[in-house]
Amino acid sequence: DTLSTGAWISSWEVNVPGLEMLLASCGAAVVVNLTQYMILGQFSASSYQVFGTFFKSVIVLVGVAVLFNDRWVDSTGYLGCATGLAGLLLYGAFALKQTSHQANQATTVKIAFGPGTEA
């Protein structure tokens, strides 16, 4: 803190706007962590990393627009987020389908009862 503000964190005066931002930041961190926890077992490691990074970016963009009433995020930015989310969901669906198909092939067992016979 001394590098950015010139004061230590212990010298911060508690005020309502500061506490509101602190609570909003903590709330956003909880939402991000819960979301990542919920999808942890649903995707591959690469999908998980992509989703986590993308979701954090969307949270930051929307948070800036909502909390600071800043309109630097225009319709192109929201369209980009929606396109990225659609691509992420499609990739996850295809990866899940491929994984389940490979698992089904691995569990198929042919049992031979004699020469040239199968069950």
GROMACS .gro file of C-alpha atoms in nm:
model
  119
    1ASP     CA    1   0.000   0.000   0.000
    2THR     CA    2   0.279   0.241   0.067
    3LEU     CA    3   0.385   0.229  -0.296
    4SER     CA    4   0.040   0.310  -0.435
    5THR     CA    5  -0.106   0.541  -0.170
    6GLY     CA    6   0.186   0.644   0.045
    7ALA     CA    7   0.021   0.504   0.359
    8TRP     CA    8  -0.002   0.170   0.536
    9ILE     CA    9  -0.325  -0.028   0.532
   10SER     CA   10  -0.355   0.013   0.909
   11SER     CA   11  -0.392   0.390   0.865
   12TRP     CA   12  -0.707   0.351   0.649
   13GLU     CA   13  -1.010   0.532   0.785
   14VAL     CA   14  -1.316   0.311   0.785
   15ASN     CA   15  -1.602   0.468   0.590
   16VAL     CA   16  -1.924   0.346   0.429
   17PRO     CA   17  -1.814   0.362   0.061
   18GLY     CA   18  -1.491   0.181   0.149
   19LEU     CA   19  -1.680  -0.093   0.334
   20GLU     CA   20  -1.928  -0.125   0.047
   21MET     CA   21  -1.646  -0.179  -0.202
   22LEU     CA   22  -1.474  -0.422   0.032
   23LEU     CA   23  -1.795  -0.627   0.068
   24ALA     CA   24  -1.858  -0.614  -0.308
   25SER     CA   25  -1.506  -0.738  -0.373
   26CYS     CA   26  -1.545  -1.021  -0.122
   27GLY     CA   27  -1.883  -1.113  -0.269
   28ALA     CA   28  -1.740  -1.126  -0.619
   29ALA     CA   29  -1.456  -1.349  -0.499
   30VAL     CA   30  -1.703  -1.586  -0.333
   31VAL     CA   31  -1.913  -1.605  -0.651
   32VAL     CA   32  -1.607  -1.680  -0.864
   33ASN     CA   33  -1.481  -1.946  -0.623
   34LEU     CA   34  -1.821  -2.115  -0.592
   35THR     CA   35  -1.863  -2.120  -0.968
   36GLN     CA   36  -1.525  -2.280  -1.017
   37TYR     CA   37  -1.598  -2.533  -0.742
   38MET     CA   38  -1.928  -2.628  -0.906
   39ILE     CA   39  -1.767  -2.695  -1.245
   40LEU     CA   40  -1.451  -2.860  -1.111
   41GLY     CA   41  -1.561  -3.217  -1.184
   42GLN     CA   42  -1.762  -3.140  -1.497
   43PHE     CA   43  -1.487  -3.038  -1.742
   44SER     CA   44  -1.137  -3.137  -1.840
   45ALA     CA   45  -0.843  -2.948  -1.694
   46SER     CA   46  -0.802  -2.729  -2.003
   47SER     CA   47  -1.175  -2.650  -2.017
   48TYR     CA   48  -1.168  -2.565  -1.647
   49GLN     CA   49  -0.879  -2.321  -1.694
   50VAL     CA   50  -1.041  -2.155  -1.996
   51PHE     CA   51  -1.375  -2.125  -1.819
   52GLY     CA   52  -1.218  -1.982  -1.504
   53THR     CA   53  -1.022  -1.720  -1.692
   54PHE     CA   54  -1.317  -1.626  -1.913
   55PHE     CA   55  -1.561  -1.607  -1.622
   56LYS     CA   56  -1.330  -1.379  -1.425
   57SER     CA   57  -1.300  -1.149  -1.727
   58VAL     CA   58  -1.678  -1.130  -1.765
   59ILE     CA   59  -1.723  -1.060  -1.393
   60VAL     CA   60  -1.472  -0.774  -1.414
   61LEU     CA   61  -1.633  -0.622  -1.725
   62VAL     CA   62  -1.986  -0.640  -1.587
   63GLY     CA   63  -1.872  -0.530  -1.243
   64VAL     CA   64  -1.703  -0.220  -1.379
   65ALA     CA   65  -2.011  -0.130  -1.582
   66VAL     CA   66  -2.250  -0.183  -1.290
   67LEU     CA   67  -2.053  -0.069  -0.986
   68PHE     CA   68  -1.889   0.236  -1.136
   69ASN     CA   69  -2.170   0.324  -1.376
   70ASP     CA   70  -1.903   0.338  -1.645
   71ARG     CA   71  -2.020   0.291  -2.002
   72TRP     CA   72  -1.682   0.208  -2.157
   73VAL     CA   73  -1.816  -0.145  -2.210
   74ASP     CA   74  -2.026  -0.095  -2.522
   75SER     CA   75  -2.244  -0.339  -2.715
   76THR     CA   76  -1.938  -0.476  -2.895
   77GLY     CA   77  -1.785  -0.576  -2.562
   78TYR     CA   78  -2.102  -0.752  -2.451
   79LEU     CA   79  -2.130  -0.923  -2.790
   80GLY     CA   80  -1.772  -1.042  -2.752
   81CYS     CA   81  -1.847  -1.183  -2.407
   82ALA     CA   82  -2.157  -1.359  -2.538
   83THR     CA   83  -1.965  -1.504  -2.833
   84GLY     CA   84  -1.687  -1.624  -2.605
   85LEU     CA   85  -1.939  -1.781  -2.368
   86ALA     CA   86  -2.116  -1.959  -2.654
   87GLY     CA   87  -1.783  -2.093  -2.782
   88LEU     CA   88  -1.687  -2.207  -2.435
   89LEU     CA   89  -2.017  -2.389  -2.386
   90LEU     CA   90  -1.993  -2.555  -2.729
   91TYR     CA   91  -1.636  -2.665  -2.661
   92GLY     CA   92  -1.739  -2.807  -2.324
   93ALA     CA   93  -2.033  -2.995  -2.478
   94PHE     CA   94  -1.817  -3.145  -2.754
   95ALA     CA   95  -1.540  -3.237  -2.511
   96LEU     CA   96  -1.789  -3.399  -2.274
   97LYS     CA   97  -1.950  -3.593  -2.559
   98GLN     CA   98  -1.610  -3.715  -2.679
   99THR     CA   99  -1.505  -3.815  -2.327
  100SER     CA  100  -1.827  -4.012  -2.267
  101HIS     CA  101  -1.793  -4.181  -2.609
  102GLN     CA  102  -1.437  -4.289  -2.525
  103ALA     CA  103  -1.551  -4.415  -2.185
  104ASN     CA  104  -1.829  -4.621  -2.347
  105GLN     CA  105  -1.581  -4.777  -2.589
  106ALA     CA  106  -1.343  -4.862  -2.309
  107THR     CA  107  -1.613  -5.045  -2.110
  108THR     CA  108  -1.739  -5.257  -2.400
  109VAL     CA  109  -1.614  -5.611  -2.344
  110LYS     CA  110  -1.657  -5.899  -2.587
  111ILE     CA  111  -1.672  -6.241  -2.431
  112ALA     CA  112  -1.587  -6.543  -2.648
  113PHE     CA  113  -1.751  -6.874  -2.558
  114GLY     CA  114  -1.569  -7.081  -2.812
  115PRO     CA  115  -1.388  -7.064  -3.141
  116GLY     CA  116  -1.567  -6.810  -3.363
  117THR     CA  117  -1.853  -6.735  -3.118
  118GLU     CA  118  -1.932  -6.420  -2.925
  119ALA     CA  119  -2.195  -6.324  -2.675
   0.00000   0.00000   0.00000
